[in-house]
Amino acid sequence: MINYFKAVYAILKKDLMVEFRTKESINSMAVFGLLTVTVFSFILEPSSDSKVEVAGGIFWIAIIFSGLLGLGKSMLNEVNGGNFEAILLAPIDPTAIFFGKFLANMVSMILLEIIILPIFSVFYSINILSHPLMLLILFLTTYAFSLLGTLFSVISVKSRSREAMLPLLLLPILIPVILAAILSTNIFVAGGDIVGSYNWIKILSVFNIIFTAVIFVIFPSVVEE
Amino acid sequence: MSNSLIDIVNITKQYGHIKALRNISLSINKSDFVTIFGANGAGKSTLLKLISLQSRQTSGEINLSGVPYKKLGNAFKRRLGVISHQPFLYENLTAYENLLFYASLYDVKSPKKVVDDLLKRVDLFKRKDDLIRTYSRGMLQRASIIRSLVHNPDIILLDEPYTGLDTVASKVLTSLLKDQLSDSKTIVMVTHDIQVGLELSSKIVIMKKGEVAFNENISAIDKSNFENIYISQVTDKD
């Protein structure tokens, strides 16, 4: 069996090559994310205090719904031409395929956040990265979304109604992550006591550890016909 | 002692209440070229999927040199090359990038040299840096064939590889298969093309409704009468 990390790297490199060449996912994700941020900014008055209360929600809705678009597209590349079948035929651990794809999705999500964050700051006059801990929350939430998003995009991709299936499967299970992300972001945006964010960070960390372990166990069965 | 490489013993594959394969038993020897014929829905591709570990049988066992498949896993996958009617290539990567990617999954030594040699062999070297989506059907199939050979497998499974090929591409495929055969590779091919099957095979199998209806060495078959044999085997007698 070839080195596990070499296989993860091969899948990651291939996915990023396809994405940087076509820019299919990142373009649609960025356009959708920017539109969401812009449209919500029109609803709220520039000087409104309520902006601070809803900023976290708007930011994460923009990121998560845009991310759903990218996840669907990334798996479609595997289904077209039977490529997923072909990589499953290779003598590598199926979880190496999963983690290669997960890392590629995570890179796309981080790029999306790099695009959305400055625009969001301009439209809402809010600096989301006002505290270094916010970087940790961004990382943990992106990790959780990419992890389960990759899993459910693999599960739903063969379904005829995959566009509807992916959010239907993914969003309910992501509710604790979305809540933790929004509420902890609001603490930093409103300049609240950062101690209040510690519990949310713990929840996000535990969620990620549990689901990373679960995927190691279940993914080989998920991809078996 | 049996010299069979792949032993399929009483395999059944069931999808819900539909039995795709019914108690199939088949032996494939090293360096055999086995062609499997049969009408659509006879279970040919299902059988190939079981042999290639893409699917798991409901009951029965498949052994490689006497060792059950489930104990072999990746060791078997390394020996296996699969050519399907699907290209198994990323359309937004070049042929070169595709082949290097698959070579890396199989941990091929000196991958660039191996890939260059294969591309030259199927006359695609000059187009190696073109995206796969710009390839014609014949070029795509040639690229797909060398993709499956990039790790030099000794067992090659082909699922209707001639589907959609023009005459030139068919000839290239036939010549590549003959090369593989002369390298003592074991080949199992599912096809509807009787002429090709008879030309290349050492053993012919005909499947009907999930069962093996006919299984003979080529030396025991009257080639001039095979079309009639085939029709009589796949046609319902009742």
Coordinates of C-alpha atoms in Angstrom, one line a residue:
Chain A
M1 CA 0.0 0.0 0.0
I2 CA 1.4 3.4 -1.0
N3 CA 2.1 5.9 1.7
Y4 CA -1.2 7.2 3.0
F5 CA -0.2 10.8 2.9
K6 CA 1.2 10.5 -0.6
A7 CA -2.3 9.4 -1.7
V8 CA -4.0 12.3 0.2
Y9 CA -1.5 14.7 -1.4
A10 CA -2.2 13.2 -4.9
I11 CA -5.9 13.7 -4.6
L12 CA -5.6 17.2 -3.1
K13 CA -3.2 18.3 -5.9
K14 CA -5.4 16.9 -8.6
D15 CA -8.5 18.6 -7.2
L16 CA -6.8 21.9 -6.8
M17 CA -5.4 21.6 -10.4
V18 CA -8.9 21.1 -11.7
E19 CA -10.3 23.9 -9.7
F20 CA -7.6 26.5 -10.5
R21 CA -7.9 25.6 -14.2
T22 CA -11.7 25.8 -14.4
K23 CA -12.4 28.1 -11.4
E24 CA -15.9 26.6 -11.6
S25 CA -16.5 26.2 -7.8
I26 CA -14.7 29.3 -6.5
N27 CA -16.4 31.6 -9.1
S28 CA -19.9 30.5 -8.3
M29 CA -19.2 30.4 -4.6
A30 CA -17.8 33.9 -4.6
V31 CA -20.6 35.4 -6.7
F32 CA -23.3 33.8 -4.5
G33 CA -21.5 34.8 -1.3
L34 CA -21.0 38.4 -2.4
L35 CA -24.6 38.7 -3.5
T36 CA -25.9 37.4 -0.2
V37 CA -23.7 39.9 1.8
T38 CA -24.7 42.8 -0.5
V39 CA -28.5 42.0 -0.4
F40 CA -28.6 41.8 3.4
S41 CA -26.6 45.0 3.7
F42 CA -29.5 46.8 1.9
I43 CA -32.0 45.6 4.4
L44 CA -30.1 47.0 7.4
E45 CA -29.7 50.7 8.0
P46 CA -26.0 51.8 7.9
S47 CA -26.1 53.2 11.5
S48 CA -28.5 50.5 12.9
D49 CA -27.4 48.8 16.1
S50 CA -29.1 45.6 15.1
K51 CA -26.4 45.1 12.5
V52 CA -24.1 44.0 15.2
E53 CA -26.6 41.4 16.4
V54 CA -27.2 39.8 13.0
A55 CA -23.7 40.2 11.5
G56 CA -22.5 36.8 12.5
G57 CA -25.7 35.2 11.1
I58 CA -25.4 37.0 7.8
F59 CA -21.7 36.2 7.4
W60 CA -22.1 32.5 8.1
I61 CA -25.2 32.1 6.0
A62 CA -23.3 33.6 3.1
I63 CA -20.3 31.3 3.7
I64 CA -22.3 28.1 4.2
F65 CA -24.8 28.5 1.4
S66 CA -22.0 29.5 -1.0
G67 CA -20.0 26.5 0.2
L68 CA -22.9 24.2 -0.7
L69 CA -22.6 25.2 -4.3
G70 CA -18.8 24.4 -4.3
L71 CA -19.3 21.0 -2.7
G72 CA -21.8 19.9 -5.3
K73 CA -19.5 20.9 -8.2
S74 CA -16.4 19.3 -6.7
M75 CA -18.0 15.9 -6.6
L76 CA -19.5 16.2 -10.1
N77 CA -16.0 16.2 -11.5
E78 CA -15.6 12.8 -10.0
V79 CA -18.8 11.3 -11.3
N80 CA -18.4 12.6 -14.8
G81 CA -16.3 10.0 -16.7
G82 CA -16.5 7.5 -13.9
N83 CA -13.4 9.0 -12.2
F84 CA -14.5 8.2 -8.6
E85 CA -14.9 4.5 -9.6
A86 CA -11.4 4.7 -11.0
I87 CA -9.8 6.1 -7.9
L88 CA -11.6 3.6 -5.8
L89 CA -9.9 0.9 -7.9
A90 CA -6.5 2.1 -6.9
P91 CA -4.6 0.4 -4.0
I92 CA -5.1 3.2 -1.5
D93 CA -7.2 3.5 1.6
P94 CA -10.6 5.0 0.8
T95 CA -10.2 7.5 3.7
A96 CA -7.1 8.9 1.9
I97 CA -9.4 9.7 -1.0
F98 CA -11.8 11.3 1.5
F99 CA -9.2 13.4 3.2
G100 CA -7.6 14.6 -0.1
K101 CA -11.0 15.8 -1.3
F102 CA -11.8 17.3 2.2
L103 CA -8.6 19.3 2.1
A104 CA -9.3 20.5 -1.4
N105 CA -12.8 21.6 -0.3
M106 CA -11.3 23.3 2.7
V107 CA -8.8 25.3 0.6
S108 CA -11.8 26.5 -1.6
M109 CA -13.7 27.5 1.5
I110 CA -10.7 29.4 2.9
L111 CA -10.3 31.2 -0.4
L112 CA -14.0 32.0 -0.3
E113 CA -13.7 33.5 3.2
I114 CA -10.6 35.6 2.1
I115 CA -12.8 37.0 -0.7
I116 CA -16.0 37.6 1.4
L117 CA -14.3 39.0 4.6
P118 CA -13.1 42.3 3.3
I119 CA -16.3 43.0 1.4
F120 CA -18.3 42.1 4.5
S121 CA -16.2 44.5 6.6
V122 CA -16.8 47.4 4.1
F123 CA -20.6 46.8 3.8
Y124 CA -21.3 46.4 7.5
S125 CA -18.4 48.5 8.9
I126 CA -17.6 45.5 11.1
N127 CA -14.2 43.9 11.5
I128 CA -14.9 40.2 12.1
L129 CA -11.2 39.4 12.7
S130 CA -11.1 41.9 15.6
H131 CA -9.7 39.2 17.9
P132 CA -7.1 36.4 17.0
L133 CA -9.5 33.8 18.5
M134 CA -11.9 34.6 15.7
L135 CA -9.3 33.0 13.3
L136 CA -9.7 29.8 15.4
I137 CA -13.5 29.9 15.1
L138 CA -13.2 30.5 11.3
F139 CA -10.9 27.5 11.0
L140 CA -13.0 25.1 13.2
T141 CA -16.2 26.0 11.4
T142 CA -14.6 25.7 8.0
Y143 CA -13.2 22.4 9.0
A144 CA -16.6 21.0 10.2
F145 CA -18.4 22.3 7.1
S146 CA -15.8 20.8 4.7
L147 CA -15.6 17.6 6.6
L148 CA -19.3 16.8 6.7
G149 CA -19.9 18.5 3.3
T150 CA -17.4 16.2 1.6
L151 CA -19.0 13.2 3.2
F152 CA -22.5 14.1 2.2
S153 CA -21.5 15.2 -1.3
V154 CA -20.1 11.7 -1.8
I155 CA -23.3 10.2 -0.4
S156 CA -25.6 12.4 -2.4
V157 CA -23.8 12.6 -5.7
K158 CA -25.3 9.5 -7.3
S159 CA -28.8 10.7 -6.4
R160 CA -30.9 12.2 -9.2
S161 CA -32.0 15.0 -6.9
R162 CA -28.5 15.7 -5.6
E163 CA -28.8 19.5 -5.5
A164 CA -31.7 19.2 -3.0
M165 CA -30.3 16.1 -1.3
L166 CA -26.9 17.6 -0.2
P167 CA -28.4 20.5 1.9
L168 CA -31.2 18.3 3.2
L169 CA -28.6 15.8 4.5
L170 CA -25.9 18.3 5.6
L171 CA -27.7 21.3 7.2
P172 CA -29.6 19.5 10.0
I173 CA -26.4 17.8 11.2
L174 CA -24.5 21.1 11.0
I175 CA -27.0 22.9 13.2
P176 CA -24.7 22.8 16.3
V177 CA -21.8 24.1 14.2
I178 CA -23.8 26.9 12.6
L179 CA -25.1 28.0 16.0
A180 CA -21.7 27.9 17.6
A181 CA -20.2 29.8 14.7
I182 CA -22.8 32.5 14.7
L183 CA -23.1 33.0 18.5
S184 CA -19.3 33.1 19.0
T185 CA -18.8 35.5 16.0
N186 CA -21.4 37.8 17.5
I187 CA -19.5 37.9 20.8
F188 CA -16.4 39.2 19.0
V189 CA -18.4 41.6 16.7
A190 CA -20.2 43.1 19.7
G191 CA -17.0 43.4 21.7
G192 CA -18.4 41.1 24.4
D193 CA -16.5 39.1 27.0
I194 CA -14.4 36.6 25.0
V195 CA -14.7 34.0 27.8
G196 CA -18.2 33.5 26.5
S197 CA -16.7 32.1 23.3
Y198 CA -14.7 29.4 25.0
N199 CA -17.6 27.0 25.3
W200 CA -18.5 27.5 21.6
I201 CA -14.8 26.8 20.7
K202 CA -14.9 23.6 22.8
I203 CA -18.2 22.5 21.1
L204 CA -16.7 23.1 17.6
S205 CA -13.4 21.2 18.6
V206 CA -15.3 18.2 20.0
F207 CA -17.6 18.1 17.0
N208 CA -14.6 18.0 14.7
I209 CA -12.7 15.4 16.6
I210 CA -15.8 13.1 16.8
F211 CA -16.7 13.4 13.2
T212 CA -13.1 13.0 12.0
A213 CA -12.9 9.7 13.9
V214 CA -16.4 8.6 12.7
I215 CA -15.4 9.2 9.1
F216 CA -12.3 7.1 9.4
V217 CA -14.6 4.2 10.5
I218 CA -17.6 4.7 8.1
F219 CA -16.1 6.0 4.9
P220 CA -15.0 2.7 3.5
S221 CA -18.6 1.4 3.9
V222 CA -20.0 4.6 2.4
V223 CA -18.1 4.1 -0.9
E224 CA -18.8 0.4 -1.2
E225 CA -21.6 -0.4 -3.6
Chain B
M1 CA -3.3 -28.8 -8.1
S2 CA -5.4 -26.3 -10.0
N3 CA -3.4 -23.7 -12.0
S4 CA -6.3 -21.3 -12.1
L5 CA -5.5 -17.7 -11.2
I6 CA -9.0 -16.5 -10.5
D7 CA -11.6 -18.9 -9.1
I8 CA -15.2 -17.8 -8.9
V9 CA -17.1 -20.2 -6.7
N10 CA -20.9 -20.2 -6.5
I11 CA -21.3 -16.4 -6.7
T12 CA -24.7 -14.9 -6.3
K13 CA -25.3 -11.2 -6.5
Q14 CA -28.7 -9.8 -5.6
Y15 CA -30.0 -6.2 -5.8
G16 CA -33.1 -6.2 -3.6
H17 CA -35.3 -9.0 -4.9
I18 CA -33.5 -9.1 -8.3
K19 CA -30.9 -11.8 -8.8
A20 CA -28.2 -10.4 -11.1
L21 CA -26.0 -13.4 -10.8
R22 CA -27.1 -16.9 -9.8
N23 CA -24.5 -19.4 -8.5
I24 CA -21.8 -18.6 -11.0
S25 CA -18.7 -20.7 -11.0
L26 CA -15.8 -20.0 -13.3
S27 CA -12.1 -20.6 -13.4
I28 CA -9.7 -18.2 -15.2
N29 CA -6.1 -19.4 -15.7
K30 CA -3.0 -17.3 -15.9
S31 CA -2.5 -15.9 -19.4
D32 CA -6.1 -16.7 -20.4
F33 CA -8.0 -14.3 -22.5
V34 CA -11.6 -14.9 -21.5
T35 CA -14.4 -13.1 -23.4
I36 CA -17.8 -13.0 -21.9
F37 CA -20.8 -12.6 -24.2
G38 CA -24.4 -12.2 -23.4
A39 CA -27.5 -10.2 -24.0
N40 CA -28.0 -6.9 -22.1
G41 CA -28.9 -7.6 -18.5
A42 CA -27.3 -11.0 -18.5
G43 CA -25.0 -10.1 -15.6
K44 CA -21.7 -9.6 -17.5
S45 CA -20.8 -6.2 -16.1
T46 CA -22.0 -7.2 -12.6
L47 CA -19.6 -10.2 -12.8
L48 CA -16.7 -7.9 -13.9
K49 CA -17.5 -5.5 -11.0
L50 CA -17.3 -8.4 -8.5
I51 CA -14.0 -9.5 -10.0
S52 CA -12.6 -6.0 -9.8
L53 CA -13.7 -5.5 -6.2
Q54 CA -16.0 -2.7 -7.2
S55 CA -18.9 -4.6 -5.7
R56 CA -19.4 -7.3 -3.2
Q57 CA -21.2 -10.6 -3.9
T58 CA -24.3 -11.6 -1.9
S59 CA -22.9 -15.1 -1.4
G60 CA -20.1 -17.3 -2.8
E61 CA -16.4 -16.6 -3.0
I62 CA -13.7 -15.3 -5.4
N63 CA -10.2 -16.5 -4.9
L64 CA -7.0 -15.3 -6.4
S65 CA -4.4 -18.1 -6.6
G66 CA -6.4 -19.9 -3.9
V67 CA -6.5 -16.9 -1.5
P68 CA -9.9 -15.3 -0.9
Y69 CA -10.3 -11.8 -2.3
K70 CA -11.3 -10.3 1.0
K71 CA -7.9 -11.2 2.4
L72 CA -6.0 -9.6 -0.5
G73 CA -7.5 -6.1 -0.7
N74 CA -5.0 -3.6 -2.0
A75 CA -2.5 -6.3 -3.0
F76 CA -5.0 -7.5 -5.6
K77 CA -5.9 -4.0 -6.7
R78 CA -2.3 -3.3 -7.5
R79 CA -2.3 -6.2 -10.0
L80 CA -5.6 -5.2 -11.6
G81 CA -6.2 -2.8 -14.6
V82 CA -9.8 -2.0 -15.5
I83 CA -10.9 -0.5 -18.9
S84 CA -14.5 0.5 -18.9
H85 CA -16.8 2.1 -21.5
Q86 CA -16.4 5.2 -19.2
P87 CA -13.0 6.9 -19.8
F88 CA -12.0 7.2 -16.1
L89 CA -10.2 10.5 -17.1
Y90 CA -10.6 14.1 -15.8
E91 CA -11.7 16.2 -18.7
N92 CA -10.2 19.4 -17.4
L93 CA -6.7 17.8 -17.0
T94 CA -4.4 17.0 -19.8
A95 CA -3.7 13.4 -20.8
Y96 CA -0.2 13.8 -19.2
E97 CA -1.6 15.1 -15.9
N98 CA -4.3 12.4 -15.8
L99 CA -1.7 9.6 -16.3
L100 CA 0.7 11.1 -13.8
F101 CA -2.1 11.4 -11.3
Y102 CA -3.1 7.7 -11.7
A103 CA 0.6 6.7 -11.7
S104 CA 1.0 8.4 -8.3
L105 CA -2.0 6.5 -6.9
Y106 CA -0.3 3.3 -7.9
D107 CA 3.1 4.5 -6.7
V108 CA 4.7 3.8 -10.1
K109 CA 8.4 4.1 -10.2
S110 CA 9.8 6.7 -12.8
P111 CA 6.2 7.7 -13.6
K112 CA 7.2 10.3 -16.2
K113 CA 9.2 7.8 -18.3
V114 CA 6.4 5.2 -18.0
V115 CA 3.7 7.8 -19.1
D116 CA 5.8 9.1 -22.0
D117 CA 6.4 5.5 -23.3
L118 CA 2.7 4.7 -23.1
L119 CA 1.7 7.9 -24.8
K120 CA 4.1 7.2 -27.6
R121 CA 2.8 3.7 -27.9
V122 CA -0.8 4.9 -28.7
D123 CA 0.4 7.8 -30.7
L124 CA -0.8 10.5 -28.3
F125 CA 2.5 11.9 -27.3
K126 CA 2.1 15.0 -29.4
R127 CA -1.3 15.7 -27.8
K128 CA -0.2 14.9 -24.3
D129 CA -0.5 18.5 -23.0
D130 CA -4.0 19.0 -24.5
L131 CA -7.0 18.8 -22.2
I132 CA -8.9 15.5 -22.3
R133 CA -12.1 17.3 -23.2
T134 CA -10.6 18.3 -26.5
Y135 CA -9.9 14.6 -27.5
S136 CA -12.0 12.7 -30.0
R137 CA -13.8 9.5 -28.9
G138 CA -11.0 7.3 -30.3
M139 CA -8.2 9.4 -28.7
L140 CA -10.1 9.3 -25.4
Q141 CA -10.4 5.5 -25.5
R142 CA -6.7 5.2 -26.3
A143 CA -5.9 7.5 -23.4
S144 CA -8.3 5.5 -21.2
I145 CA -6.6 2.2 -22.2
I146 CA -3.1 3.4 -21.3
R147 CA -4.5 4.8 -18.0
S148 CA -5.4 1.3 -17.0
L149 CA -1.9 0.0 -18.0
V150 CA 0.1 2.7 -16.2
H151 CA 1.0 0.4 -13.3
N152 CA 1.6 -2.6 -15.6
P153 CA -1.1 -4.8 -14.2
D154 CA -1.1 -8.5 -14.8
I155 CA -4.9 -8.9 -14.8
I156 CA -6.8 -6.7 -17.2
L157 CA -10.6 -6.4 -17.1
L158 CA -12.4 -4.8 -20.0
D159 CA -16.1 -3.8 -20.0
E160 CA -17.3 -3.3 -23.5
P161 CA -14.1 -1.4 -24.6
Y162 CA -15.1 -1.4 -28.3
T163 CA -18.3 0.6 -27.7
G164 CA -18.3 3.8 -29.8
L165 CA -14.8 3.2 -31.3
D166 CA -14.2 3.9 -35.0
T167 CA -12.3 1.3 -37.1
V168 CA -8.9 2.9 -36.5
A169 CA -9.3 3.1 -32.8
S170 CA -10.7 -0.5 -32.7
K171 CA -7.5 -1.7 -34.5
V172 CA -5.3 0.2 -32.0
L173 CA -7.2 -1.4 -29.1
T174 CA -6.9 -4.9 -30.6
S175 CA -3.2 -4.5 -31.2
L176 CA -2.7 -3.2 -27.7
L177 CA -4.6 -6.3 -26.3
K178 CA -2.5 -8.6 -28.4
D179 CA 0.6 -6.9 -27.0
Q180 CA -0.7 -7.5 -23.5
L181 CA -1.5 -11.1 -24.3
S182 CA 2.0 -11.7 -25.5
D183 CA 3.3 -10.3 -22.2
S184 CA 1.4 -13.2 -20.5
K185 CA -1.3 -11.0 -19.0
T186 CA -4.6 -12.4 -18.0
I187 CA -7.5 -10.7 -19.7
V188 CA -11.2 -10.8 -19.1
M189 CA -13.3 -8.9 -21.6
V190 CA -17.1 -8.3 -21.8
T191 CA -18.1 -7.4 -25.3
H192 CA -20.9 -7.7 -27.9
D193 CA -18.4 -7.9 -30.7
I194 CA -18.3 -11.6 -31.7
Q195 CA -15.5 -11.2 -34.3
V196 CA -13.1 -9.5 -31.9
G197 CA -14.0 -12.0 -29.1
L198 CA -13.2 -15.0 -31.3
E199 CA -10.0 -13.4 -32.7
L200 CA -8.4 -12.8 -29.3
S201 CA -9.9 -15.2 -26.8
S202 CA -8.6 -18.5 -25.4
K203 CA -11.9 -19.1 -23.7
I204 CA -15.5 -18.0 -24.5
V205 CA -18.2 -17.7 -21.9
I206 CA -21.8 -16.9 -22.7
M207 CA -24.1 -15.6 -19.9
K208 CA -27.8 -15.7 -19.8
K209 CA -30.1 -14.4 -17.1
G210 CA -27.3 -14.3 -14.5
E211 CA -26.0 -17.8 -15.2
V212 CA -23.2 -19.2 -17.2
A213 CA -24.9 -20.8 -20.2
F214 CA -21.7 -21.7 -22.2
N215 CA -18.1 -22.0 -21.2
E216 CA -15.6 -23.5 -23.7
N217 CA -12.0 -23.2 -24.7
I218 CA -11.6 -21.6 -28.1
S219 CA -10.1 -24.8 -29.5
A220 CA -13.3 -26.6 -28.9
I221 CA -15.4 -24.0 -30.7
D222 CA -16.4 -24.1 -34.4
K223 CA -15.8 -20.4 -35.1
S224 CA -17.8 -20.4 -38.3
N225 CA -20.8 -21.6 -36.5
F226 CA -20.3 -19.5 -33.3
E227 CA -22.9 -16.9 -34.2
N228 CA -25.6 -19.6 -34.3
I229 CA -24.3 -21.1 -31.0
Y230 CA -24.5 -17.6 -29.4
I231 CA -28.0 -17.0 -30.7
S232 CA -29.2 -20.4 -29.5
Q233 CA -27.7 -19.8 -26.1
V234 CA -29.1 -16.3 -25.5
T235 CA -32.5 -17.0 -27.0
D236 CA -35.3 -18.1 -24.7
K237 CA -36.3 -21.7 -25.7
D238 CA -39.6 -21.6 -23.9

